[in-house]
Amino acid sequence: MAYDSVFKPGLFAGQTILVTGGGSGIGRCVAHELAYLGAHVVLVGRKLEKLESTCAEIVEDGGSASFKVCDIREEDAVKAMVAQVLAERERIHHLVNNAGGQFPAPLISINQKGFETVVRTNLVGGFLVAREVFTQSLCKHGGSIVNMLADMWGGMPGMGHSGAARAGMENFTKTAAFEWGHCNVRVNAVAPGWIASSGMDTYPESMKSLIRNLKEHVPLQRIGTESEVAAAIVFLLSPGANFINGNTIRIDGAASLGTRAWPLAKAKKSESYNGFHRAYMPDVFKE
């Protein structure tokens, strides 16, 4: 089987695209679609086993991929990683700034180390990778960057550290789009809502019931798929988005709109798109 993309085959033929957090979850799905569309995908992450597994999947499916183990929170490591990719591939055409992570906790339970760790991962790390990819490659040739946000528009209760970092990344996206546009570099972002991804299985037992009921708070009354996020990212990287710069696409079924005071009517069936042939349902939804 192959990835069932809505985009034309060969769209990124001959291009090198770097995907941080590419070993699992949404990043893994994005990497598979980009490889199916002809790109050589460079997977970046901290965990060797995940990177090796996803890289092997892509190669088995007939795609082209390699990987680099890197902690994006460390400036010197990011500089060296980007330089190594360029030594091997000569040019980076696009960046999917996907890596991130957080843990559920109310603000009063988050200590300084925990807050700073999440901000370093979701904001500082993204900045470092984007800056290095820009200064070492994109500023010479042009290209596109897509940053990863989240549904933090009305605050992010229970994950205030991540909400603060993602809000910062949205502003960074706008600033970079304006400052780097003269080099024909576009910088946009996506903001997924509740997506059926492997990350949902990392949350504690106490949150499982909440996760299973998330769809009740979405006007479409379902959660999204990794493929639906990947499709938005691929579009923003594509020539069809060449005049889109500094914007964020919300991928949340309109869950971030409206208020709790307005009741949701019973929804008609909303068809999900799942083009990822290697996708699997998170365990939390199997129980």
Coordinates of C-alpha atoms in Angstrom, one line a residue:
M1 CA 0.0 0.0 0.0
A2 CA 1.0 3.6 -0.5
Y3 CA 0.0 6.9 1.1
D4 CA -3.3 8.1 -0.4
S5 CA -2.4 11.8 -0.8
V6 CA -4.7 14.4 -2.3
F7 CA -1.7 16.0 -3.9
K8 CA -0.2 15.1 -7.2
P9 CA 2.7 12.6 -7.3
G10 CA 6.1 14.1 -7.7
L11 CA 5.1 17.4 -6.1
F12 CA 8.4 17.6 -4.1
A13 CA 10.6 15.5 -6.4
G14 CA 14.3 16.3 -5.9
Q15 CA 13.7 18.3 -2.8
T16 CA 15.0 17.9 0.7
I17 CA 12.6 18.5 3.5
L18 CA 13.5 18.5 7.2
V19 CA 10.8 17.3 9.7
T20 CA 11.5 17.7 13.4
G21 CA 9.7 15.3 15.6
G22 CA 9.5 13.0 12.6
G23 CA 9.7 9.7 14.4
S24 CA 6.2 9.5 15.7
G25 CA 2.7 11.1 15.7
I26 CA 1.9 13.8 13.3
G27 CA 5.5 14.2 12.3
R28 CA 5.7 10.6 11.2
C29 CA 2.5 11.0 9.1
V30 CA 3.8 14.2 7.5
A31 CA 7.1 12.6 6.7
H32 CA 5.4 9.6 5.0
E33 CA 3.3 11.9 2.8
L34 CA 6.2 14.1 1.8
A35 CA 8.3 11.1 0.9
Y36 CA 5.4 9.7 -1.2
L37 CA 5.3 13.0 -3.0
G38 CA 8.9 12.6 -4.0
A39 CA 10.9 14.4 -1.3
H40 CA 13.9 13.2 0.5
V41 CA 12.8 13.5 4.1
V42 CA 15.3 14.2 6.9
L43 CA 13.8 13.1 10.2
V44 CA 15.0 14.9 13.3
G45 CA 14.4 13.9 16.9
R46 CA 15.9 12.9 20.3
K47 CA 15.0 9.2 20.2
L48 CA 17.0 7.0 17.9
E49 CA 14.7 4.0 17.9
K50 CA 11.7 6.1 16.7
L51 CA 13.7 7.7 14.0
E52 CA 15.1 4.4 12.8
S53 CA 11.7 2.8 12.7
T54 CA 10.0 5.6 10.7
C55 CA 12.9 5.9 8.3
A56 CA 12.8 2.2 7.7
E57 CA 9.0 2.4 7.0
I58 CA 9.5 5.1 4.4
V59 CA 12.3 3.3 2.7
E60 CA 10.2 0.1 2.7
D61 CA 7.4 2.0 1.0
G62 CA 9.8 3.1 -1.7
G63 CA 10.5 6.6 -0.4
S64 CA 13.8 8.4 0.4
A65 CA 14.6 9.3 4.0
S66 CA 17.4 9.7 6.5
F67 CA 17.6 10.9 10.1
K68 CA 19.5 12.9 12.6
V69 CA 19.5 12.5 16.4
C70 CA 19.4 16.0 17.8
D71 CA 18.0 17.8 20.9
I72 CA 16.6 20.9 19.3
R73 CA 16.8 22.7 22.7
E74 CA 20.6 22.9 22.4
E75 CA 21.9 25.7 20.1
D76 CA 25.2 24.2 19.2
A77 CA 23.6 20.8 18.4
V78 CA 21.1 22.4 16.1
K79 CA 23.8 24.3 14.3
A80 CA 25.8 21.2 13.8
M81 CA 22.8 19.1 12.7
V82 CA 21.7 21.6 10.0
A83 CA 25.3 21.9 8.7
Q84 CA 25.6 18.1 8.5
V85 CA 22.3 17.8 6.6
L86 CA 23.6 20.4 4.1
A87 CA 26.9 18.6 3.8
E88 CA 25.0 15.5 2.7
R89 CA 22.1 17.0 0.8
E90 CA 23.6 20.4 -0.4
R91 CA 20.3 22.2 0.2
I92 CA 17.2 22.2 2.5
H93 CA 14.1 23.2 0.5
H94 CA 11.6 23.3 3.3
L95 CA 11.2 22.8 7.1
V96 CA 8.4 21.3 9.0
N97 CA 9.0 22.6 12.6
N98 CA 6.8 19.9 14.2
A99 CA 8.7 18.8 17.4
G100 CA 7.1 19.5 20.7
G101 CA 5.9 18.1 24.0
Q102 CA 4.1 18.9 27.2
F103 CA 2.5 17.3 30.2
P104 CA -0.9 18.0 31.8
A105 CA -0.9 20.0 35.0
P106 CA -2.6 23.1 36.4
L107 CA -0.4 26.2 36.6
I108 CA 0.0 26.0 40.4
S109 CA 1.5 22.5 40.0
I110 CA 4.1 23.5 37.4
N111 CA 7.5 24.4 38.8
Q112 CA 10.1 26.6 37.0
K113 CA 12.0 23.7 35.6
G114 CA 8.9 22.1 34.1
F115 CA 7.6 25.4 32.6
E116 CA 11.0 26.2 31.1
T117 CA 11.5 22.7 29.7
V118 CA 8.2 22.9 27.8
V119 CA 8.9 26.4 26.6
R120 CA 12.4 25.4 25.4
T121 CA 10.9 22.4 23.5
N122 CA 7.9 24.1 21.9
L123 CA 9.2 27.6 21.3
V124 CA 13.0 28.0 21.8
G125 CA 13.8 24.8 19.9
G126 CA 11.5 25.7 17.1
F127 CA 13.2 29.1 16.8
L128 CA 16.7 27.6 16.8
V129 CA 15.9 25.1 14.0
A130 CA 14.1 27.7 11.9
R131 CA 16.9 30.3 12.3
E132 CA 19.6 27.8 11.4
V133 CA 17.7 26.4 8.4
F134 CA 17.1 29.9 7.2
T135 CA 20.7 31.3 7.8
Q136 CA 22.4 28.2 6.4
S137 CA 20.2 27.4 3.4
L138 CA 16.8 29.1 2.8
C139 CA 18.2 32.6 2.7
K140 CA 20.2 31.6 -0.3
H141 CA 17.5 29.7 -2.2
G142 CA 14.1 30.5 -0.8
G143 CA 11.7 27.9 0.6
S144 CA 9.0 27.4 3.2
I145 CA 8.7 26.8 6.9
V146 CA 5.6 25.4 8.7
N147 CA 5.5 25.7 12.5
M148 CA 3.4 23.6 14.8
L149 CA 1.0 25.4 17.2
A150 CA -2.0 24.1 19.1
D151 CA -5.6 25.1 20.0
M152 CA -4.5 27.8 22.5
W153 CA -6.7 30.6 21.4
G154 CA -8.9 30.9 24.5
G155 CA -6.2 29.9 26.9
M156 CA -5.0 26.4 27.6
P157 CA -6.2 25.3 31.0
G158 CA -4.3 22.3 32.3
M159 CA -1.4 23.0 29.9
G160 CA -0.5 26.6 30.5
H161 CA 3.2 26.1 29.8
S162 CA 2.4 24.7 26.3
G163 CA -0.2 27.4 25.7
A164 CA 2.3 30.1 26.4
A165 CA 4.9 28.5 24.2
R166 CA 2.5 28.0 21.3
A167 CA 1.3 31.5 21.5
G168 CA 4.9 32.7 21.3
M169 CA 5.5 30.5 18.3
E170 CA 2.5 32.1 16.5
N171 CA 4.0 35.5 17.0
F172 CA 7.4 34.2 15.9
T173 CA 5.8 32.9 12.8
K174 CA 4.4 36.3 11.9
T175 CA 7.7 38.1 12.6
A176 CA 9.8 35.6 10.6
A177 CA 7.4 35.8 7.7
F178 CA 7.8 39.6 7.6
E179 CA 11.6 39.6 8.2
W180 CA 12.5 36.7 5.8
G181 CA 10.0 37.3 3.0
H182 CA 12.6 39.3 1.0
C183 CA 14.5 36.0 0.6
N184 CA 11.4 34.3 -0.9
V185 CA 11.0 32.4 2.4
R186 CA 7.4 31.9 3.6
V187 CA 6.7 31.1 7.2
N188 CA 3.3 29.8 8.2
A189 CA 1.8 27.6 11.0
V190 CA -0.8 25.0 11.6
A191 CA -2.8 24.7 14.9
P192 CA -4.3 21.3 15.3
G193 CA -7.1 20.7 17.8
W194 CA -7.9 17.2 19.0
I195 CA -6.2 14.7 16.7
A196 CA -6.1 10.9 17.0
S197 CA -2.4 10.6 17.3
S198 CA 0.0 8.4 19.3
G199 CA 0.6 11.3 21.7
M200 CA -2.8 10.7 23.2
D201 CA -1.6 7.5 24.7
T202 CA 1.1 9.3 26.7
Y203 CA -1.4 11.0 29.0
P204 CA -2.2 9.5 32.4
E205 CA -5.0 7.2 33.2
S206 CA -7.0 10.0 34.8
M207 CA -7.4 11.7 31.5
K208 CA -8.6 8.8 29.4
S209 CA -12.3 9.4 30.0
L210 CA -11.8 13.1 29.1
I211 CA -10.0 12.2 25.9
R212 CA -12.7 9.8 24.8
N213 CA -15.3 12.5 25.2
L214 CA -13.4 15.3 23.4
K215 CA -15.5 14.8 20.2
E216 CA -18.6 16.0 22.1
H217 CA -17.1 19.5 22.2
V218 CA -16.4 19.7 18.4
P219 CA -19.2 21.0 16.1
L220 CA -18.3 18.2 13.7
Q221 CA -18.5 15.9 16.7
R222 CA -15.4 13.9 15.9
I223 CA -11.7 14.3 16.4
G224 CA -9.3 14.8 13.5
T225 CA -6.8 12.5 11.9
E226 CA -3.1 12.9 11.4
S227 CA -3.7 12.9 7.7
E228 CA -5.9 16.0 8.0
V229 CA -3.0 17.9 9.7
A230 CA -0.5 16.6 7.2
A231 CA -2.6 17.7 4.2
A232 CA -2.6 21.3 5.5
I233 CA 1.1 21.3 6.1
V234 CA 1.8 19.9 2.6
F235 CA -0.4 22.6 1.1
L236 CA 1.5 25.3 2.9
L237 CA 4.8 23.9 1.6
S238 CA 3.4 23.6 -2.0
P239 CA 3.5 26.2 -4.8
G240 CA -0.2 26.6 -4.4
A241 CA 0.5 28.5 -1.2
N242 CA 3.2 30.8 -2.7
F243 CA 1.4 34.0 -1.6
I244 CA 0.4 32.8 1.9
N245 CA 2.8 34.1 4.4
G246 CA 2.6 34.7 8.2
N247 CA -0.7 32.8 8.6
T248 CA -2.0 30.0 10.8
I249 CA -4.4 27.4 9.7
R250 CA -6.6 26.0 12.5
I251 CA -7.3 22.3 12.1
D252 CA -9.8 21.8 14.9
G253 CA -13.3 21.3 13.4
A254 CA -14.3 24.7 14.7
A255 CA -13.8 23.6 18.3
S256 CA -11.9 26.8 19.1
L257 CA -14.9 29.0 18.0
G258 CA -18.1 29.8 19.8
T259 CA -18.7 29.5 23.5
R260 CA -19.9 26.9 26.0
A261 CA -23.1 28.8 26.4
W262 CA -24.1 27.9 22.9
P263 CA -25.2 24.2 22.8
L264 CA -24.0 22.0 20.0
A265 CA -26.8 20.5 17.8
K266 CA -26.5 16.8 16.9
A267 CA -24.2 16.6 14.0
K268 CA -24.8 14.8 10.8
K269 CA -22.0 12.3 9.9
S270 CA -18.7 14.1 9.2
E271 CA -16.4 12.0 7.0
S272 CA -12.8 12.0 8.1
Y273 CA -9.9 11.8 5.7
N274 CA -7.2 9.2 6.4
G275 CA -4.7 8.8 3.7
F276 CA -2.0 7.4 5.9
H277 CA -1.7 3.7 5.1
R278 CA 0.3 3.1 8.3
A279 CA -1.9 5.0 10.6
Y280 CA -3.2 3.3 13.8
M281 CA -5.8 4.2 16.3
P282 CA -4.5 5.4 19.7
D283 CA -5.0 2.7 22.4
V284 CA -7.1 5.2 24.4
F285 CA -9.9 4.9 21.8
K286 CA -9.8 1.1 21.7
E287 CA -11.0 0.5 25.2

